[in-house]
Coordinates of C-alpha atoms and ligand atoms in Angstrom, one line a residue:
M1 CA 2.6 -16.6 -54.2
S2 CA 1.1 -13.8 -56.1
N3 CA 2.4 -10.3 -55.8
Q4 CA -0.9 -9.2 -54.4
N5 CA -0.8 -11.8 -51.6
N6 CA 2.8 -10.9 -50.9
Q7 CA 1.7 -7.3 -50.4
I8 CA -1.1 -8.3 -48.0
L9 CA 1.3 -10.3 -46.0
K10 CA 3.7 -7.4 -45.8
N11 CA 1.0 -5.1 -44.7
T12 CA -0.2 -7.5 -42.0
N13 CA 3.3 -7.9 -40.8
A14 CA 3.8 -4.2 -40.7
Q15 CA 0.7 -3.8 -38.7
I16 CA 1.6 -6.5 -36.2
L17 CA 5.0 -4.9 -35.8
D18 CA 3.5 -1.4 -35.3
E19 CA 1.3 -2.9 -32.5
F20 CA 4.2 -4.7 -31.0
N21 CA 6.4 -1.6 -31.0
A22 CA 3.9 0.9 -29.8
S23 CA 3.1 1.9 -26.3
I24 CA 0.4 4.5 -27.1
M25 CA -2.4 2.2 -26.0
F26 CA -1.1 2.3 -22.4
D27 CA 1.2 5.3 -22.1
K28 CA -1.7 7.6 -23.0
E29 CA -2.2 7.4 -19.2
L30 CA 0.7 9.8 -19.1
Y31 CA -0.8 12.5 -21.3
A32 CA -1.1 15.1 -18.5
Q33 CA 2.4 14.7 -17.3
D34 CA 3.7 14.7 -20.9
I35 CA 2.0 18.1 -21.5
R36 CA 3.1 19.5 -18.2
G37 CA 6.7 18.5 -19.0
S38 CA 6.5 20.0 -22.5
I39 CA 5.2 23.3 -21.3
A40 CA 8.0 23.6 -18.7
H41 CA 10.5 22.6 -21.4
S42 CA 9.2 25.2 -23.8
Q43 CA 9.3 27.9 -21.1
M44 CA 12.9 27.1 -20.3
L45 CA 13.8 27.1 -24.0
A46 CA 12.3 30.6 -24.3
Q47 CA 14.1 31.9 -21.3
Q48 CA 17.3 30.7 -22.8
G49 CA 16.6 32.4 -26.1
I50 CA 16.3 29.0 -27.9
L51 CA 12.6 29.7 -28.7
T52 CA 11.1 33.2 -29.3
S53 CA 8.4 34.1 -26.8
E54 CA 5.8 34.0 -29.7
E55 CA 6.9 30.4 -30.5
Q56 CA 6.6 29.5 -26.8
K57 CA 3.2 31.0 -26.5
A58 CA 1.9 29.2 -29.5
I59 CA 3.4 25.9 -28.2
E60 CA 1.8 26.4 -24.7
T61 CA -1.6 27.3 -26.1
G62 CA -1.5 24.4 -28.5
L63 CA -0.5 21.9 -25.8
L64 CA -3.4 23.1 -23.7
Q65 CA -5.7 22.5 -26.6
V66 CA -4.3 19.0 -27.1
K67 CA -5.0 18.4 -23.5
K68 CA -8.5 19.5 -23.8
E69 CA -9.1 17.3 -26.9
I70 CA -7.7 14.3 -24.9
E71 CA -9.9 15.0 -21.9
S72 CA -13.0 15.5 -24.0
G73 CA -12.5 12.2 -25.8
E74 CA -12.1 13.9 -29.2
F75 CA -8.4 13.0 -29.6
K76 CA -7.8 10.1 -31.9
F77 CA -5.2 7.8 -30.5
S78 CA -3.6 5.9 -33.3
L79 CA -0.8 3.3 -33.5
A80 CA 0.7 5.5 -36.2
Y81 CA 2.2 7.7 -33.4
E82 CA 3.8 4.9 -31.4
D83 CA 3.7 6.6 -28.1
I84 CA 2.1 9.5 -26.2
H85 CA 5.1 11.7 -26.8
M86 CA 4.9 11.4 -30.6
A87 CA 1.1 11.7 -30.5
V88 CA 1.1 14.9 -28.6
E89 CA 3.8 16.5 -30.7
T90 CA 2.2 15.5 -33.9
R91 CA -1.1 16.9 -33.0
L92 CA 0.5 20.0 -31.6
T93 CA 2.2 20.6 -35.0
E94 CA -1.1 20.0 -36.8
I95 CA -2.7 22.7 -34.7
I96 CA 0.1 25.4 -34.6
G97 CA 2.4 24.4 -37.5
E98 CA 6.1 25.4 -37.6
P99 CA 6.7 26.2 -33.9
G100 CA 5.4 22.7 -32.9
K101 CA 8.4 21.3 -34.7
R102 CA 10.8 23.3 -32.5
L103 CA 9.5 21.8 -29.2
H104 CA 11.8 18.8 -29.2
T105 CA 14.9 20.9 -29.3
A106 CA 17.4 19.8 -26.6
R107 CA 15.5 16.8 -25.4
S108 CA 15.0 13.2 -26.5
R109 CA 12.1 10.8 -25.8
N110 CA 14.5 9.1 -23.4
D111 CA 14.6 12.0 -20.9
Q112 CA 11.0 12.9 -21.8
V113 CA 9.6 9.5 -20.9
A114 CA 11.7 9.4 -17.8
T115 CA 10.3 12.7 -16.7
D116 CA 6.7 11.9 -17.5
F117 CA 6.8 8.6 -15.7
R118 CA 8.6 10.1 -12.7
L119 CA 6.0 12.8 -12.5
Y120 CA 3.3 10.2 -12.6
V121 CA 5.0 8.1 -9.8
Q122 CA 5.5 11.3 -7.7
D123 CA 1.9 12.4 -8.1
K124 CA 0.6 8.9 -7.2
S125 CA 2.9 8.6 -4.2
L126 CA 1.3 11.7 -2.8
S127 CA -2.3 10.7 -3.4
I128 CA -1.7 7.1 -2.1
K129 CA -0.2 8.6 1.0
E130 CA -3.3 10.7 1.6
Q131 CA -5.5 7.7 1.1
L132 CA -3.3 5.8 3.7
K133 CA -3.8 8.6 6.1
E134 CA -7.6 8.3 5.8
L135 CA -7.3 4.5 6.3
I136 CA -5.1 5.0 9.5
E137 CA -7.7 7.5 10.8
T138 CA -10.4 4.9 10.4
F139 CA -8.4 2.2 12.2
V140 CA -7.7 4.7 15.0
N141 CA -11.4 5.8 15.3
V142 CA -12.7 2.2 15.4
A143 CA -9.9 1.2 17.8
S144 CA -10.9 4.0 20.2
K145 CA -14.3 2.3 20.7
Y146 CA -12.9 -1.0 21.8
T147 CA -10.1 -0.3 24.2
T148 CA -11.7 -2.4 26.9
T149 CA -13.2 -5.1 24.7
L150 CA -11.4 -8.4 25.3
I151 CA -10.2 -10.5 22.4
P152 CA -8.0 -13.6 22.5
G153 CA -4.5 -12.6 21.3
M154 CA -3.0 -15.4 19.2
T155 CA 0.4 -16.7 18.3
H156 CA 0.5 -19.7 15.8
L157 CA -3.3 -19.0 15.5
Q158 CA -3.7 -20.5 19.0
H159 CA -5.1 -18.5 21.9
A160 CA -2.2 -16.9 23.8
Q161 CA -3.0 -13.9 26.0
P162 CA -5.9 -11.5 26.4
L163 CA -5.8 -8.3 24.4
N164 CA -8.2 -5.5 23.9
F165 CA -9.6 -5.3 20.4
G166 CA -8.6 -1.6 20.0
F167 CA -5.0 -2.7 20.6
H168 CA -5.3 -5.4 17.9
L169 CA -6.6 -2.8 15.4
L170 CA -3.8 -0.4 16.2
A171 CA -1.3 -3.0 14.9
Y172 CA -2.7 -2.2 11.4
A173 CA -2.6 1.6 12.0
N174 CA 1.2 1.0 12.7
M175 CA 1.6 -1.0 9.5
F176 CA -0.1 1.6 7.4
K177 CA 1.8 4.4 9.0
R178 CA 5.1 2.7 7.9
D179 CA 3.6 2.4 4.4
Y180 CA 2.8 6.1 4.5
E181 CA 6.4 6.8 5.5
R182 CA 7.7 4.6 2.8
F183 CA 5.8 6.6 0.1
E184 CA 7.0 9.7 1.7
S185 CA 10.7 8.8 1.7
S186 CA 10.7 7.4 -1.8
Y187 CA 9.0 10.6 -2.9
D188 CA 11.9 12.6 -1.4
R189 CA 14.6 10.3 -2.8
N190 CA 13.2 10.5 -6.3
N191 CA 12.3 14.1 -6.4
Y192 CA 14.9 15.0 -9.1
C193 CA 14.2 16.0 -12.7
P194 CA 15.4 13.9 -15.6
L195 CA 14.6 16.6 -18.2
G196 CA 17.6 17.8 -20.2
S197 CA 19.5 14.5 -19.9
A198 CA 18.5 14.2 -23.5
A199 CA 19.3 10.9 -25.3
L200 CA 22.0 9.8 -22.8
A201 CA 24.8 12.4 -22.7
G202 CA 23.2 15.8 -22.2
T203 CA 22.9 18.4 -25.0
P204 CA 25.0 21.0 -26.7
H205 CA 22.2 23.5 -26.5
N206 CA 22.4 26.2 -23.8
I207 CA 19.6 24.8 -21.6
D208 CA 18.9 25.5 -17.9
R209 CA 18.0 22.3 -16.3
F210 CA 17.6 23.9 -12.9
S211 CA 14.8 26.1 -14.3
S212 CA 12.8 23.3 -15.9
S213 CA 13.3 21.2 -12.7
E214 CA 11.9 24.0 -10.6
K215 CA 8.9 24.6 -12.9
L216 CA 8.0 20.9 -12.5
G217 CA 8.2 21.0 -8.7
F218 CA 11.4 18.8 -8.4
I219 CA 14.2 19.7 -5.9
S220 CA 16.8 19.9 -8.6
P221 CA 17.9 18.1 -11.8
T222 CA 19.3 14.6 -11.6
L223 CA 23.1 14.4 -11.6
H224 CA 24.0 12.1 -14.4
A225 CA 22.4 12.1 -17.8
M226 CA 23.2 8.5 -18.7
D227 CA 22.2 7.1 -15.4
T228 CA 19.0 9.1 -15.5
V229 CA 17.6 7.9 -18.9
S230 CA 18.2 4.3 -17.9
D231 CA 17.1 4.5 -14.3
R232 CA 13.7 3.0 -13.2
D233 CA 14.4 2.7 -9.5
F234 CA 11.7 5.2 -8.8
A235 CA 9.2 2.9 -10.5
L236 CA 10.5 -0.1 -8.6
E237 CA 10.2 1.7 -5.3
I238 CA 6.5 2.5 -5.8
L239 CA 5.9 -1.1 -6.9
F240 CA 7.6 -2.2 -3.7
N241 CA 5.7 0.3 -1.6
I242 CA 2.5 -0.8 -3.1
S243 CA 3.4 -4.5 -2.6
T244 CA 4.1 -3.9 1.1
T245 CA 0.8 -2.0 1.5
M246 CA -1.1 -4.8 -0.3
M247 CA 0.6 -7.4 1.9
H248 CA -0.8 -5.5 5.0
I249 CA -4.2 -5.2 3.3
S250 CA -4.0 -8.9 2.7
R251 CA -3.3 -9.7 6.3
I252 CA -6.2 -7.7 7.7
S253 CA -8.4 -9.2 5.0
E254 CA -7.4 -12.7 6.1
E255 CA -8.3 -11.8 9.7
L256 CA -11.7 -10.4 8.5
I257 CA -12.3 -13.6 6.7
L258 CA -11.5 -15.6 9.8
W259 CA -13.4 -13.3 12.1
S260 CA -16.5 -13.4 10.0
S261 CA -16.5 -17.2 9.8
Y262 CA -19.0 -19.3 11.8
E263 CA -16.2 -20.5 14.1
F264 CA -15.3 -17.0 15.2
Q265 CA -18.2 -14.7 14.6
F266 CA -16.2 -11.7 15.9
V267 CA -17.3 -9.4 13.2
R268 CA -20.0 -9.1 10.6
M269 CA -19.3 -7.3 7.4
S270 CA -21.8 -5.1 5.9
D271 CA -23.9 -6.9 3.3
E272 CA -22.3 -5.0 0.4
Y273 CA -19.0 -6.7 1.1
A274 CA -20.2 -10.2 1.5
T275 CA -22.3 -12.0 -1.1
T276 CA -24.5 -15.0 -1.1
S277 CA -23.5 -18.3 -2.7
S278 CA -25.3 -19.1 -6.0
I279 CA -26.2 -22.6 -4.7
M280 CA -26.1 -22.4 -0.9
P281 CA -28.7 -19.7 0.1
Q282 CA -27.7 -19.7 3.7
K283 CA -24.2 -18.5 3.0
K284 CA -22.6 -15.1 3.2
N285 CA -19.2 -15.2 1.5
P286 CA -16.5 -12.6 2.4
D287 CA -15.8 -12.0 -1.3
V288 CA -14.4 -8.5 -0.9
P289 CA -11.7 -9.3 1.6
E290 CA -10.9 -12.4 -0.4
L291 CA -10.4 -10.3 -3.5
L292 CA -8.2 -7.8 -1.5
R293 CA -6.1 -10.8 -0.4
G294 CA -6.1 -12.2 -4.0
K295 CA -5.1 -8.9 -5.7
T296 CA -2.0 -8.8 -3.7
G297 CA -0.6 -11.5 -6.0
R298 CA -0.8 -9.4 -9.2
V299 CA 0.9 -6.5 -7.4
Y300 CA 3.8 -8.7 -6.3
G301 CA 4.0 -10.0 -9.9
N302 CA 4.3 -6.4 -11.3
L303 CA 7.3 -5.8 -8.9
I304 CA 9.0 -9.0 -10.0
S305 CA 8.3 -8.3 -13.7
L306 CA 10.0 -4.9 -13.6
L307 CA 13.0 -6.1 -11.5
T308 CA 13.4 -8.8 -14.2
V309 CA 13.1 -6.3 -17.1
M310 CA 15.8 -4.1 -15.6
K311 CA 18.2 -6.9 -14.7
G312 CA 21.1 -7.1 -17.1
L313 CA 20.3 -4.0 -19.2
P314 CA 23.4 -2.4 -20.6
L315 CA 23.6 1.4 -20.3
A316 CA 21.8 3.5 -21.3
Y317 CA 18.2 3.6 -22.6
N318 CA 16.9 0.3 -24.0
K319 CA 13.5 -0.3 -25.5
D320 CA 12.9 -3.0 -22.8
T321 CA 12.2 -0.2 -20.5
Q322 CA 9.0 0.5 -22.3
E323 CA 7.7 -2.5 -20.4
D324 CA 7.9 -0.5 -17.1
K325 CA 4.6 1.2 -17.3
E326 CA 1.7 -1.2 -17.5
G327 CA 2.6 -3.0 -14.2
V328 CA 2.9 0.3 -12.4
F329 CA -0.4 1.6 -13.7
D330 CA -2.0 -1.7 -12.7
S331 CA -0.5 -1.7 -9.2
V332 CA -1.4 1.9 -8.6
K333 CA -5.1 1.3 -9.6
T334 CA -5.2 -1.9 -7.6
V335 CA -3.9 -0.3 -4.4
E336 CA -6.1 2.8 -4.8
I337 CA -9.3 0.8 -5.0
S338 CA -8.1 -1.6 -2.4
I339 CA -7.4 1.1 0.2
S340 CA -10.7 2.8 -0.4
I341 CA -12.7 -0.4 -0.2
L342 CA -10.8 -1.6 3.0
N343 CA -11.5 1.8 4.5
E344 CA -15.3 1.3 4.0
V345 CA -15.2 -2.3 5.2
I346 CA -13.5 -1.3 8.5
K347 CA -15.8 1.7 9.0
T348 CA -19.0 -0.4 8.5
M349 CA -18.1 -3.7 10.1
I350 CA -20.2 -4.8 13.1
V351 CA -18.2 -5.9 16.0
N352 CA -19.6 -8.7 18.2
V353 CA -18.2 -7.8 21.6
E354 CA -19.9 -10.7 23.3
K355 CA -18.4 -13.3 21.0
M356 CA -14.9 -11.8 21.5
E357 CA -15.2 -11.9 25.2
Q358 CA -16.6 -15.4 25.2
A359 CA -13.7 -16.6 23.1
S360 CA -11.3 -15.0 25.5
K361 CA -12.5 -17.5 28.1
I362 CA -11.2 -20.4 26.0
G363 CA -7.6 -21.6 26.1
H364 CA -6.5 -20.4 29.5
L365 CA -5.2 -17.0 28.3
T366 CA -4.1 -16.0 31.8
A367 CA -1.9 -19.0 32.4
T368 CA 1.2 -16.9 31.9
D369 CA -0.1 -14.5 34.6
L370 CA 0.0 -17.3 37.1
A371 CA 3.6 -18.2 36.2
D372 CA 4.5 -14.5 36.3
Y373 CA 2.9 -14.2 39.7
L374 CA 4.9 -17.1 41.1
V375 CA 8.1 -15.6 39.8
Q376 CA 7.4 -12.1 40.9
K377 CA 5.8 -12.7 44.3
Q378 CA 7.4 -15.9 45.4
N379 CA 10.7 -15.6 43.7
M380 CA 10.2 -18.9 42.0
P381 CA 12.5 -19.8 39.0
F382 CA 10.4 -19.3 35.9
R383 CA 10.7 -23.0 34.7
T384 CA 9.4 -24.3 38.0
A385 CA 6.5 -21.8 37.9
Y386 CA 5.8 -23.0 34.3
Y387 CA 5.4 -26.6 35.4
I388 CA 3.2 -25.7 38.4
T389 CA 1.0 -23.6 36.0
K390 CA 0.7 -26.6 33.8
D391 CA -0.9 -28.5 36.6
V392 CA -3.4 -25.7 37.2
V393 CA -4.3 -25.8 33.5
S394 CA -4.8 -29.6 33.7
L395 CA -7.0 -29.2 36.7
A396 CA -9.1 -26.5 34.9
N397 CA -9.4 -28.9 31.9
T398 CA -10.6 -31.7 34.1
L399 CA -13.2 -29.3 35.7
N400 CA -14.1 -28.1 32.2
K401 CA -13.3 -24.5 33.2
D402 CA -11.0 -21.8 32.0
I403 CA -8.2 -21.0 34.3
S404 CA -9.7 -17.5 34.8
E405 CA -12.8 -19.3 36.2
L406 CA -11.1 -21.3 39.0
N407 CA -11.8 -20.4 42.6
I408 CA -9.1 -20.2 45.2
D409 CA -9.7 -23.7 46.7
E410 CA -9.4 -25.3 43.3
I411 CA -6.1 -23.4 42.6
R412 CA -4.7 -24.5 45.9
K413 CA -5.4 -28.1 45.2
A414 CA -3.8 -28.2 41.8
N415 CA -0.2 -28.5 43.1
D416 CA 1.4 -28.8 46.5
E417 CA 3.4 -25.7 46.0
L418 CA 0.2 -23.7 45.8
K419 CA -1.5 -25.0 48.9
N420 CA -0.9 -21.7 50.8
I421 CA -1.1 -19.3 47.9
S422 CA -2.7 -16.0 48.6
D423 CA -6.2 -15.6 47.4
E424 CA -5.2 -12.4 45.5
I425 CA -4.1 -14.9 42.7
V426 CA -7.7 -15.1 41.6
M427 CA -7.6 -11.4 40.8
Y428 CA -4.4 -12.0 38.7
L429 CA -6.1 -14.7 36.7
D430 CA -9.0 -12.4 35.8
L431 CA -8.9 -11.7 32.0
R432 CA -9.4 -8.0 32.1
N433 CA -6.9 -7.6 34.9
S434 CA -4.4 -9.6 32.9
M435 CA -4.9 -7.5 29.8
N436 CA -4.4 -4.3 31.9
A437 CA -1.4 -5.7 33.7
R438 CA 0.5 -5.6 30.4
N439 CA 1.1 -1.9 30.9
S440 CA 4.7 -1.8 29.5
F441 CA 5.2 0.8 26.8
G442 CA 3.6 -0.6 23.6
G443 CA 1.7 -3.2 25.7
T444 CA -2.0 -4.1 25.4
S445 CA -3.3 -2.4 28.6
T446 CA -6.2 0.0 28.1
I447 CA -4.0 2.8 29.3
Q448 CA -1.2 2.0 26.8
T449 CA -3.7 1.6 24.0
E450 CA -5.3 4.9 24.8
N451 CA -1.9 6.5 24.9
Q452 CA -1.2 5.1 21.5
I453 CA -4.5 6.4 20.2
K454 CA -3.5 9.9 21.4
Y455 CA -0.2 9.5 19.7
F456 CA -2.0 8.7 16.4
E457 CA -4.5 11.5 16.8
E458 CA -1.5 14.0 17.1
W459 CA 0.2 12.3 14.1
L460 CA -2.9 12.6 12.0
K461 CA -3.1 16.3 12.6
K462 CA 0.3 17.0 11.0
Ligands
LIG501 N1 7.7 4.7 -25.7 C1 9.0 4.7 -25.2 C2 9.1 4.2 -23.7 O1 8.1 4.0 -23.2 C3 9.5 6.1 -25.1 C4 11.0 6.3 -25.3 C5 11.4 5.8 -26.6 N2 12.8 6.2 -26.9 C6 13.4 5.7 -27.9 N3 14.6 6.0 -28.1 N4 12.9 4.7 -28.6 O2 10.1 3.9 -23.2

């Protein structure tokens, strides 16, 4: 091979390796946190007499200019700088000269990246929490309109007992409230500042970690330098929180898909969220909830990826950890867009009250009420009541009626034990009465549902 060819090959290899090694093409997402962290670090260095106040001022002004250049699109991101930390520092030094070279005193990229990434995760935990709050508010508002609308409650996707639709929707308000609380508690747990841990062992410079921590809005510095530079639990936590939120989004999406099908027709989604088929002009496909359901997969993948990256890493920092970011960025973007789209879908869906009520008359939803009545009023053992109720259901099937539609004579004929039953039983078999009879705390009755709405309205105010 000629020398020239050899050189070309070497250059190509070097370029491939640069690309392989670099994170700049994705960690530029962290530019704002990187600059925030550097400003706090420089201020602390000046307070400690490690930088002069002139040097610090020059650094701060320079960093703000770099920020401006990035935000205006002027900034040239290049593989030559490997990551956002080197890119910002290099540009800073181009702008302000000598003082720029002093910024990296008493820190390492290891604590720098841990700080930037943690700031990002903390920022996003707060904003996702706020989005969840809006989503909960939507569920509560829509629920409050349907606290007397009957819908068949299901177990095993089989008609079970009558509910009101507001109660059904509030199940999701509860799920998203738990999600909200998960983001809140992981925010609190991780609200400690890595800066000053340096490469892995701390630094001989006379720094004040409490001061930089405070400037960045953390509670206090982390306790252990080596643990800190290798810890990515905070990233795993947000990935888990997002996964759980997406799992809940996926479940309501699945219900929306079912409910908007021809078989259910409980809801109609606004045309923006359902598209027509390219070959079957009569169709309206629930693409948006299907995508919400589908995107849950990649978010789970991101969680499993990072768990796998972290497993078996020796202390302390290892380059493997650079693989922590893209999945988190992707999950954050996915959950942000998913929450805001779901919010609109729920706000704009058209509820078909009639279809829900019709469907409630299928499947003998009040059969349990008959059994409960026999137990409560006639002191019958539950198993006996269960078999007698089965006879009533068979009779209703023969008559092609729902159990809630039987008259007292029909009920009395269904089983010998019922021949003298009081005619009040008809009232007990009524669907709306049955729903309202479930008045235990957390139950489906309109009263309990409205209490829960009040609870959420208070909670939303905090
Ligand atoms: N780009 C690196 C990352 O994302 C920054 C830390 C690099 N530190 C090092 N010692 N190579 O993790």
